PDB file of C-alpha atoms in Angstrom:
ATOM      1  CA  MET A   1      19.725  -3.591 -48.091  1.00 97.00           C
ATOM      2  CA  ILE A   2      21.270  -5.742 -50.140  1.00 98.00           C
ATOM      3  CA  TRP A   3      19.139  -7.022 -53.780  1.00 98.00           C
ATOM      4  CA  LEU A   4      20.128  -9.478 -55.582  1.00 98.00           C
ATOM      5  CA  GLY A   5      18.683  -8.810 -59.592  1.00 98.00           C
ATOM      6  CA  ILE A   6      18.159 -12.040 -62.215  1.00 98.00           C
ATOM      7  CA  ASP A   7      17.041 -11.465 -66.200  1.00 98.00           C
ATOM      8  CA  THR A   8      16.837 -14.252 -67.857  1.00 97.00           C
ATOM      9  CA  ALA A   9      13.376 -13.467 -70.040  1.00 95.00           C
ATOM     10  CA  ASN A  10      15.263 -13.631 -73.341  1.00 94.00           C
ATOM     11  CA  THR A  11      18.510 -14.170 -75.254  1.00 93.00           C
ATOM     12  CA  PRO A  12      20.420 -11.332 -73.149  1.00 95.00           C
ATOM     13  CA  LEU A  13      21.391 -12.462 -69.456  1.00 96.00           C
ATOM     14  CA  ALA A  14      21.634  -9.469 -67.034  1.00 97.00           C
ATOM     15  CA  ILE A  15      22.742 -10.148 -63.297  1.00 98.00           C
ATOM     16  CA  ALA A  16      23.430  -7.288 -60.614  1.00 98.00           C
ATOM     17  CA  LEU A  17      23.506  -7.060 -57.311  1.00 98.00           C
ATOM     18  CA  VAL A  18      22.798  -3.766 -55.216  1.00 98.00           C
ATOM     19  CA  LYS A  19      23.480  -2.265 -52.007  1.00 98.00           C
ATOM     20  CA  ASP A  20      21.502   0.908 -50.598  1.00 97.00           C
ATOM     21  CA  GLY A  21      21.035   2.249 -54.038  1.00 96.00           C
ATOM     22  CA  GLN A  22      24.342   1.689 -55.353  1.00 98.00           C
ATOM     23  CA  VAL A  23      25.477  -1.105 -57.928  1.00 98.00           C
ATOM     24  CA  ILE A  24      28.153  -2.938 -56.615  1.00 98.00           C
ATOM     25  CA  ALA A  25      28.332  -5.702 -59.227  1.00 98.00           C
ATOM     26  CA  GLU A  26      26.614  -6.343 -62.713  1.00 98.00           C
ATOM     27  CA  GLU A  27      27.266  -8.571 -66.015  1.00 97.00           C
ATOM     28  CA  VAL A  28      25.317  -8.729 -69.100  1.00 96.00           C
ATOM     29  CA  ALA A  29      25.697 -10.849 -71.559  1.00 94.00           C
ATOM     30  CA  ASN A  30      23.999 -10.926 -75.435  1.00 93.00           C
ATOM     31  CA  ILE A  31      24.804 -14.421 -76.301  1.00 86.00           C
ATOM     32  CA  LYS A  32      23.244 -17.327 -77.977  1.00 78.00           C
ATOM     33  CA  LEU A  33      23.505 -19.386 -74.243  1.00 76.00           C
ATOM     34  CA  ASN A  34      21.367 -21.544 -72.514  1.00 84.00           C
ATOM     35  CA  HIS A  35      20.693 -19.254 -69.483  1.00 89.00           C
ATOM     36  CA  SER A  36      20.217 -23.024 -67.439  1.00 86.00           C
ATOM     37  CA  GLY A  37      24.241 -24.023 -67.941  1.00 86.00           C
ATOM     38  CA  GLY A  38      24.769 -19.813 -67.458  1.00 92.00           C
ATOM     39  CA  ALA A  39      22.673 -18.169 -65.137  1.00 95.00           C
ATOM     40  CA  MET A  40      23.956 -20.112 -62.018  1.00 95.00           C
ATOM     41  CA  PRO A  41      28.310 -18.853 -63.010  1.00 95.00           C
ATOM     42  CA  ALA A  42      27.120 -15.770 -63.362  1.00 96.00           C
ATOM     43  CA  ILE A  43      25.721 -14.966 -59.877  1.00 97.00           C
ATOM     44  CA  ASP A  44      28.859 -17.134 -58.130  1.00 97.00           C
ATOM     45  CA  ARG A  45      31.107 -14.704 -60.243  1.00 97.00           C
ATOM     46  CA  LEU A  46      28.976 -11.782 -59.270  1.00 97.00           C
ATOM     47  CA  PHE A  47      29.518 -12.636 -55.169  1.00 98.00           C
ATOM     48  CA  ALA A  48      33.003 -13.839 -55.840  1.00 98.00           C
ATOM     49  CA  HIS A  49      34.147 -10.414 -57.100  1.00 97.00           C
ATOM     50  CA  THR A  50      32.213  -8.575 -54.071  1.00 98.00           C
ATOM     51  CA  LYS A  51      33.231 -11.588 -51.377  1.00 97.00           C
ATOM     52  CA  MET A  52      29.745 -11.271 -50.782  1.00 97.00           C
ATOM     53  CA  LYS A  53      27.261 -14.388 -50.037  1.00 96.00           C
ATOM     54  CA  PRO A  54      24.068 -15.525 -50.756  1.00 97.00           C
ATOM     55  CA  ALA A  55      22.984 -15.230 -46.949  1.00 97.00           C
ATOM     56  CA  ASP A  56      23.673 -11.453 -47.354  1.00 98.00           C
ATOM     57  CA  LEU A  57      20.627 -10.995 -49.707  1.00 98.00           C
ATOM     58  CA  ASP A  58      17.567  -9.090 -48.334  1.00 98.00           C
ATOM     59  CA  ALA A  59      15.671  -9.233 -51.545  1.00 98.00           C
ATOM     60  CA  ILE A  60      15.473 -10.526 -54.906  1.00 98.00           C
ATOM     61  CA  ALA A  61      14.078  -8.566 -58.252  1.00 98.00           C
ATOM     62  CA  VAL A  62      13.183 -11.223 -60.990  1.00 98.00           C
ATOM     63  CA  SER A  63      11.902 -10.540 -64.641  1.00 98.00           C
ATOM     64  CA  GLU A  64       8.696 -12.462 -64.506  1.00 97.00           C
ATOM     65  CA  GLY A  65       8.339 -11.879 -67.868  1.00 96.00           C
ATOM     66  CA  PRO A  66       6.833 -12.213 -71.220  1.00 97.00           C
ATOM     67  CA  GLY A  67       9.791 -13.972 -73.281  1.00 94.00           C
ATOM     68  CA  SER A  68      10.958 -17.050 -74.173  1.00 92.00           C
ATOM     69  CA  TYR A  69       9.150 -20.046 -71.763  1.00 92.00           C
ATOM     70  CA  THR A  70      12.072 -21.728 -70.530  1.00 93.00           C
ATOM     71  CA  GLY A  71      13.871 -18.423 -70.183  1.00 94.00           C
ATOM     72  CA  VAL A  72      11.565 -16.745 -68.070  1.00 96.00           C
ATOM     73  CA  ARG A  73      11.382 -19.979 -66.051  1.00 95.00           C
ATOM     74  CA  ILE A  74      15.025 -20.541 -65.660  1.00 96.00           C
ATOM     75  CA  GLY A  75      15.297 -16.875 -63.814  1.00 97.00           C
ATOM     76  CA  VAL A  76      11.962 -17.459 -61.611  1.00 97.00           C
ATOM     77  CA  THR A  77      13.315 -20.871 -60.476  1.00 96.00           C
ATOM     78  CA  ILE A  78      16.295 -19.960 -59.552  1.00 97.00           C
ATOM     79  CA  ALA A  79      14.867 -16.702 -57.642  1.00 98.00           C
ATOM     80  CA  LYS A  80      12.548 -18.553 -55.915  1.00 97.00           C
ATOM     81  CA  THR A  81      14.928 -21.354 -54.903  1.00 97.00           C
ATOM     82  CA  LEU A  82      16.704 -18.893 -53.508  1.00 97.00           C
ATOM     83  CA  ALA A  83      14.226 -16.567 -51.909  1.00 98.00           C
ATOM     84  CA  TRP A  84      12.600 -19.804 -50.701  1.00 97.00           C
ATOM     85  CA  THR A  85      16.338 -20.674 -49.453  1.00 97.00           C
ATOM     86  CA  LEU A  86      17.255 -17.343 -47.302  1.00 97.00           C
ATOM     87  CA  ASN A  87      13.543 -16.353 -46.285  1.00 97.00           C
ATOM     88  CA  ILE A  88      13.442 -13.488 -47.748  1.00 98.00           C
ATOM     89  CA  PRO A  89      10.938 -11.573 -50.386  1.00 98.00           C
ATOM     90  CA  ILE A  90      11.196 -12.115 -54.385  1.00 97.00           C
ATOM     91  CA  VAL A  91       9.846  -8.579 -56.674  1.00 98.00           C
ATOM     92  CA  GLY A  92       9.026  -9.244 -60.222  1.00 98.00           C
ATOM     93  CA  VAL A  93       8.785  -7.008 -62.821  1.00 98.00           C
ATOM     94  CA  SER A  94       8.045  -6.998 -66.698  1.00 98.00           C
ATOM     95  CA  SER A  95      10.444  -7.985 -68.463  1.00 98.00           C
ATOM     96  CA  LEU A  96       9.532  -4.800 -71.149  1.00 98.00           C
ATOM     97  CA  LYS A  97       8.829  -2.464 -68.239  1.00 97.00           C
ATOM     98  CA  VAL A  98      13.034  -3.597 -67.268  1.00 98.00           C
ATOM     99  CA  LEU A  99      14.137  -2.225 -71.597  1.00 98.00           C
ATOM    100  CA  ALA A 100      12.044   1.148 -71.163  1.00 97.00           C
ATOM    101  CA  ALA A 101      13.498   1.848 -68.514  1.00 96.00           C
ATOM    102  CA  ASN A 102      16.516   2.133 -70.208  1.00 96.00           C
ATOM    103  CA  VAL A 103      15.186   5.525 -71.694  1.00 95.00           C
ATOM    104  CA  PRO A 104      13.616   7.144 -69.116  1.00 89.00           C
ATOM    105  CA  TYR A 105      13.911  11.182 -70.634  1.00 91.00           C
ATOM    106  CA  PHE A 106      12.117  10.380 -73.978  1.00 94.00           C
ATOM    107  CA  PRO A 107      10.080  12.876 -73.886  1.00 93.00           C
ATOM    108  CA  HIS A 108       6.818  11.007 -75.832  1.00 95.00           C
ATOM    109  CA  VAL A 109       5.986   6.968 -76.214  1.00 97.00           C
ATOM    110  CA  ILE A 110       8.332   4.098 -75.355  1.00 98.00           C
ATOM    111  CA  CYS A 111       7.785   0.755 -77.389  1.00 98.00           C
ATOM    112  CA  SER A 112       9.376  -2.445 -75.863  1.00 98.00           C
ATOM    113  CA  LEU A 113       9.909  -5.078 -78.353  1.00 97.00           C
ATOM    114  CA  VAL A 114      11.032  -8.745 -77.966  1.00 97.00           C
ATOM    115  CA  ASP A 115      10.696 -11.214 -81.045  1.00 96.00           C
ATOM    116  CA  ALA A 116       8.238 -13.646 -80.246  1.00 95.00           C
ATOM    117  CA  ARG A 117       8.454 -15.773 -84.058  1.00 92.00           C
ATOM    118  CA  ARG A 118       6.319 -16.189 -86.843  1.00 91.00           C
ATOM    119  CA  GLN A 119       5.651 -12.117 -87.096  1.00 93.00           C
ATOM    120  CA  ASN A 120       4.587 -12.047 -83.471  1.00 96.00           C
ATOM    121  CA  VAL A 121       5.607  -9.851 -80.743  1.00 97.00           C
ATOM    122  CA  TYR A 122       6.128  -9.295 -76.832  1.00 98.00           C
ATOM    123  CA  ALA A 123       5.733  -5.199 -76.832  1.00 98.00           C
ATOM    124  CA  GLY A 124       4.007  -2.948 -74.884  1.00 98.00           C
ATOM    125  CA  ALA A 125       4.527   1.160 -75.058  1.00 98.00           C
ATOM    126  CA  TYR A 126       4.936   3.057 -72.129  1.00 97.00           C
ATOM    127  CA  SER A 127       5.177   7.037 -70.965  1.00 94.00           C
ATOM    128  CA  SER A 128       7.977   8.717 -69.795  1.00 82.00           C
ATOM    129  CA  LYS A 129       6.148  10.737 -67.488  1.00 74.00           C
ATOM    130  CA  ASP A 130       4.246   9.516 -64.168  1.00 66.00           C
ATOM    131  CA  SER A 131       6.825   6.077 -63.391  1.00 79.00           C
ATOM    132  CA  LEU A 132       6.369   4.454 -67.167  1.00 91.00           C
ATOM    133  CA  GLU A 133       3.085   4.918 -67.723  1.00 93.00           C
ATOM    134  CA  VAL A 134       1.091   1.777 -69.227  1.00 95.00           C
ATOM    135  CA  ILE A 135       0.052   2.835 -72.714  1.00 96.00           C
ATOM    136  CA  ILE A 136      -0.254  -0.348 -74.981  1.00 97.00           C
ATOM    137  CA  GLU A 137      -0.368  -3.479 -72.249  1.00 97.00           C
ATOM    138  CA  ASP A 138       2.155  -5.688 -72.094  1.00 97.00           C
ATOM    139  CA  GLY A 139       1.271  -8.967 -74.583  1.00 96.00           C
ATOM    140  CA  HIS A 140       1.943 -10.543 -77.519  1.00 96.00           C
ATOM    141  CA  TYR A 141       0.991  -9.388 -80.445  1.00 97.00           C
ATOM    142  CA  GLU A 142       1.139 -10.033 -84.518  1.00 97.00           C
ATOM    143  CA  LEU A 143       3.064  -7.094 -84.825  1.00 97.00           C
ATOM    144  CA  GLU A 144       0.755  -6.071 -87.577  1.00 96.00           C
ATOM    145  CA  GLN A 145      -1.966  -5.607 -84.898  1.00 97.00           C
ATOM    146  CA  LEU A 146       0.769  -3.860 -82.777  1.00 98.00           C
ATOM    147  CA  LEU A 147       1.573  -1.255 -85.001  1.00 98.00           C
ATOM    148  CA  ASN A 148      -1.589   0.045 -86.398  1.00 97.00           C
ATOM    149  CA  GLN A 149      -1.875   0.514 -82.131  1.00 98.00           C
ATOM    150  CA  LEU A 150       0.617   2.767 -81.893  1.00 98.00           C
ATOM    151  CA  ASP A 151      -0.346   3.976 -85.225  1.00 98.00           C
ATOM    152  CA  ALA A 152      -3.351   5.464 -83.837  1.00 97.00           C
ATOM    153  CA  LEU A 153      -1.159   7.297 -80.718  1.00 97.00           C
ATOM    154  CA  ASN A 154       0.329   9.727 -83.510  1.00 97.00           C
ATOM    155  CA  GLN A 155       2.951  10.252 -81.588  1.00 96.00           C
ATOM    156  CA  PRO A 156       7.013   9.866 -81.703  1.00 97.00           C
ATOM    157  CA  ILE A 157       7.413   6.351 -80.886  1.00 98.00           C
ATOM    158  CA  LEU A 158      11.362   5.056 -79.823  1.00 98.00           C
ATOM    159  CA  PHE A 159      11.521   1.226 -80.045  1.00 98.00           C
ATOM    160  CA  VAL A 160      14.027  -0.539 -77.525  1.00 98.00           C
ATOM    161  CA  GLY A 161      15.162  -3.601 -77.663  1.00 98.00           C
ATOM    162  CA  HIS A 162      17.859  -6.105 -79.193  1.00 96.00           C
ATOM    163  CA  ASP A 163      15.130  -7.223 -81.714  1.00 96.00           C
ATOM    164  CA  VAL A 164      14.065  -3.622 -82.700  1.00 98.00           C
ATOM    165  CA  GLU A 165      16.097  -4.560 -85.871  1.00 96.00           C
ATOM    166  CA  VAL A 166      14.276  -7.774 -87.477  1.00 96.00           C
ATOM    167  CA  PHE A 167      11.592  -5.791 -87.491  1.00 97.00           C
ATOM    168  CA  TYR A 168      12.361  -1.844 -88.120  1.00 97.00           C
ATOM    169  CA  GLU A 169      11.857  -1.782 -91.906  1.00 97.00           C
ATOM    170  CA  LYS A 170       8.029  -2.892 -91.231  1.00 97.00           C
ATOM    171  CA  ILE A 171       7.760  -0.586 -88.772  1.00 98.00           C
ATOM    172  CA  ILE A 172       9.047   2.860 -91.051  1.00 98.00           C
ATOM    173  CA  GLU A 173       6.615   1.612 -93.774  1.00 97.00           C
ATOM    174  CA  CYS A 174       3.501   1.961 -91.212  1.00 97.00           C
ATOM    175  CA  LEU A 175       4.775   4.747 -88.668  1.00 98.00           C
ATOM    176  CA  GLY A 176       7.350   6.972 -91.243  1.00 97.00           C
ATOM    177  CA  GLU A 177       9.228   9.886 -89.681  1.00 97.00           C
ATOM    178  CA  ARG A 178       7.681   8.714 -85.906  1.00 98.00           C
ATOM    179  CA  ALA A 179       9.247   5.847 -85.355  1.00 98.00           C
ATOM    180  CA  LEU A 180      12.542   6.312 -83.918  1.00 98.00           C
ATOM    181  CA  ARG A 181      15.125   3.345 -82.641  1.00 97.00           C
ATOM    182  CA  ALA A 182      16.900   3.726 -79.215  1.00 97.00           C
ATOM    183  CA  PRO A 183      20.329   3.534 -79.389  1.00 96.00           C
ATOM    184  CA  TYR A 184      22.195   0.037 -79.433  1.00 96.00           C
ATOM    185  CA  PRO A 185      23.420   0.702 -75.633  1.00 95.00           C
ATOM    186  CA  PHE A 186      20.084   0.643 -74.654  1.00 97.00           C
ATOM    187  CA  ASN A 187      18.793  -2.632 -76.039  1.00 98.00           C
ATOM    188  CA  LEU A 188      19.652  -5.071 -73.490  1.00 97.00           C
ATOM    189  CA  PRO A 189      18.219  -5.578 -69.750  1.00 97.00           C
ATOM    190  CA  SER A 190      20.203  -3.983 -66.914  1.00 97.00           C
ATOM    191  CA  ALA A 191      19.559  -6.180 -63.493  1.00 98.00           C
ATOM    192  CA  SER A 192      20.207  -2.631 -61.507  1.00 98.00           C
ATOM    193  CA  GLN A 193      17.677  -1.330 -63.391  1.00 97.00           C
ATOM    194  CA  LEU A 194      15.161  -4.081 -62.620  1.00 98.00           C
ATOM    195  CA  ILE A 195      16.393  -3.792 -59.340  1.00 98.00           C
ATOM    196  CA  TYR A 196      15.357   0.223 -59.727  1.00 97.00           C
ATOM    197  CA  LEU A 197      12.128  -1.179 -60.777  1.00 97.00           C
ATOM    198  CA  ALA A 198      11.373  -3.734 -57.784  1.00 97.00           C
ATOM    199  CA  GLU A 199      12.112  -1.027 -54.910  1.00 97.00           C
ATOM    200  CA  GLN A 200       9.437   1.280 -56.205  1.00 95.00           C
ATOM    201  CA  GLN A 201       7.182  -1.561 -55.009  1.00 95.00           C
ATOM    202  CA  PRO A 202       5.671  -2.764 -51.801  1.00 94.00           C
ATOM    203  CA  LEU A 203       7.796  -5.382 -50.270  1.00 95.00           C
ATOM    204  CA  PRO A 204       6.234  -8.556 -50.185  1.00 95.00           C
ATOM    205  CA  ALA A 205       6.287 -11.278 -47.193  1.00 95.00           C
ATOM    206  CA  ALA A 206       8.713 -13.991 -47.521  1.00 93.00           C
ATOM    207  CA  GLU A 207       5.992 -16.405 -47.141  1.00 90.00           C
ATOM    208  CA  THR A 208       4.295 -15.544 -50.424  1.00 93.00           C
ATOM    209  CA  VAL A 209       7.130 -16.816 -52.568  1.00 95.00           C
ATOM    210  CA  HIS A 210       5.746 -20.015 -53.529  1.00 93.00           C
ATOM    211  CA  ALA A 211       2.327 -18.220 -55.290  1.00 95.00           C
ATOM    212  CA  PHE A 212       5.391 -16.325 -57.009  1.00 96.00           C
ATOM    213  CA  VAL A 213       4.368 -17.291 -60.855  1.00 94.00           C
ATOM    214  CA  PRO A 214       5.640 -16.233 -64.728  1.00 94.00           C
ATOM    215  CA  THR A 215       3.983 -13.659 -66.529  1.00 93.00           C
ATOM    216  CA  TYR A 216       3.766 -15.899 -70.161  1.00 92.00           C
ATOM    217  CA  LYS A 217       1.447 -13.300 -72.265  1.00 84.00           C
ATOM    218  CA  ARG A 218       0.379 -16.637 -74.470  1.00 74.00           C
ATOM    219  CA  ILE A 219       0.156 -20.263 -73.610  1.00 58.00           C
ATOM    220  CA  ALA A 220       3.173 -22.693 -75.161  1.00 54.00           C
ATOM    221  CA  GLU A 221       3.082 -24.192 -78.357  1.00 53.00           C
ATOM    222  CA  ALA A 222       3.051 -27.837 -77.153  1.00 48.00           C
ATOM    223  CA  GLU A 223      -0.923 -26.700 -75.413  1.00 46.00           C
ATOM    224  CA  ALA A 224      -2.003 -24.884 -77.891  1.00 45.00           C
ATOM    225  CA  ASN A 225      -1.144 -27.825 -80.332  1.00 47.00           C
ATOM    226  CA  TRP A 226      -2.856 -30.053 -77.057  1.00 43.00           C
ATOM    227  CA  ILE A 227      -6.197 -27.849 -77.057  1.00 41.00           C
ATOM    228  CA  LYS A 228      -6.500 -27.877 -81.457  1.00 50.00           C
ATOM    229  CA  GLU A 229      -6.068 -31.836 -81.335  1.00 57.00           C
ATOM    230  CA  GLN A 230      -9.002 -32.065 -78.088  1.00 51.00           C
ATOM    231  CA  LYS A 231     -11.505 -29.685 -80.606  1.00 54.00           C
ATOM    232  CA  ALA A 232     -10.427 -31.948 -83.804  1.00 56.00           C
ATOM    233  CA  LYS A 233     -11.400 -35.301 -81.447  1.00 58.00           C
ATOM    234  CA  GLN A 234     -14.567 -33.084 -80.280  1.00 65.00           C
ATOM    235  CA  HIS A 235     -15.607 -32.394 -83.824  1.00 60.00           C
ATOM    236  CA  ASP A 236     -14.765 -36.279 -85.064  1.00 61.00           C
TER     237      ASP A 236
END
């Protein structure tokens, strides 16, 4: 079975082809380029390098978020378009779980973290036992709120994600020696890891592709501003 994996949920871009449990090709980049202009050329490169073609695919795994609204939409749109065109299933996986899967043998709590701006983060906490059991649900958190929840666990916590550095001083202030950082090679998403996680899920029917939606975990800023405006008008 041949899988294409696509992760454009945040700044890093990760693409992979996996065939029958073997990584055939993989590309990851952590540069600030618009995924709308980078994702499809990356996919084309993988097909060219492997002498494969889209018609060879049996399924697509995509990072469904949370993360950048634009980034998530680009990956999901590419995945849905390919899946619909090829009449193959699409499987979504949490972008935060993909990061946590990079450090599966840490014996305590793994916290995936992505900068959501204004001292907010997208984050989720997992135990490496029982296939990344969820300890704190994926969500959009104020940093202080998240750290208070993690502190209450009273366990060593391994933070993973390329944005951890932005908040690490504050993390240490709250958690002290219980806070650990994953080595930098593990801080970027792996599309082959994404595929591996997708393979653990039931394979949906191909015709369900149109019902697939991203997981944002918060409303867009434009929508939030519109809601504020409507509430203000109601009180005028």
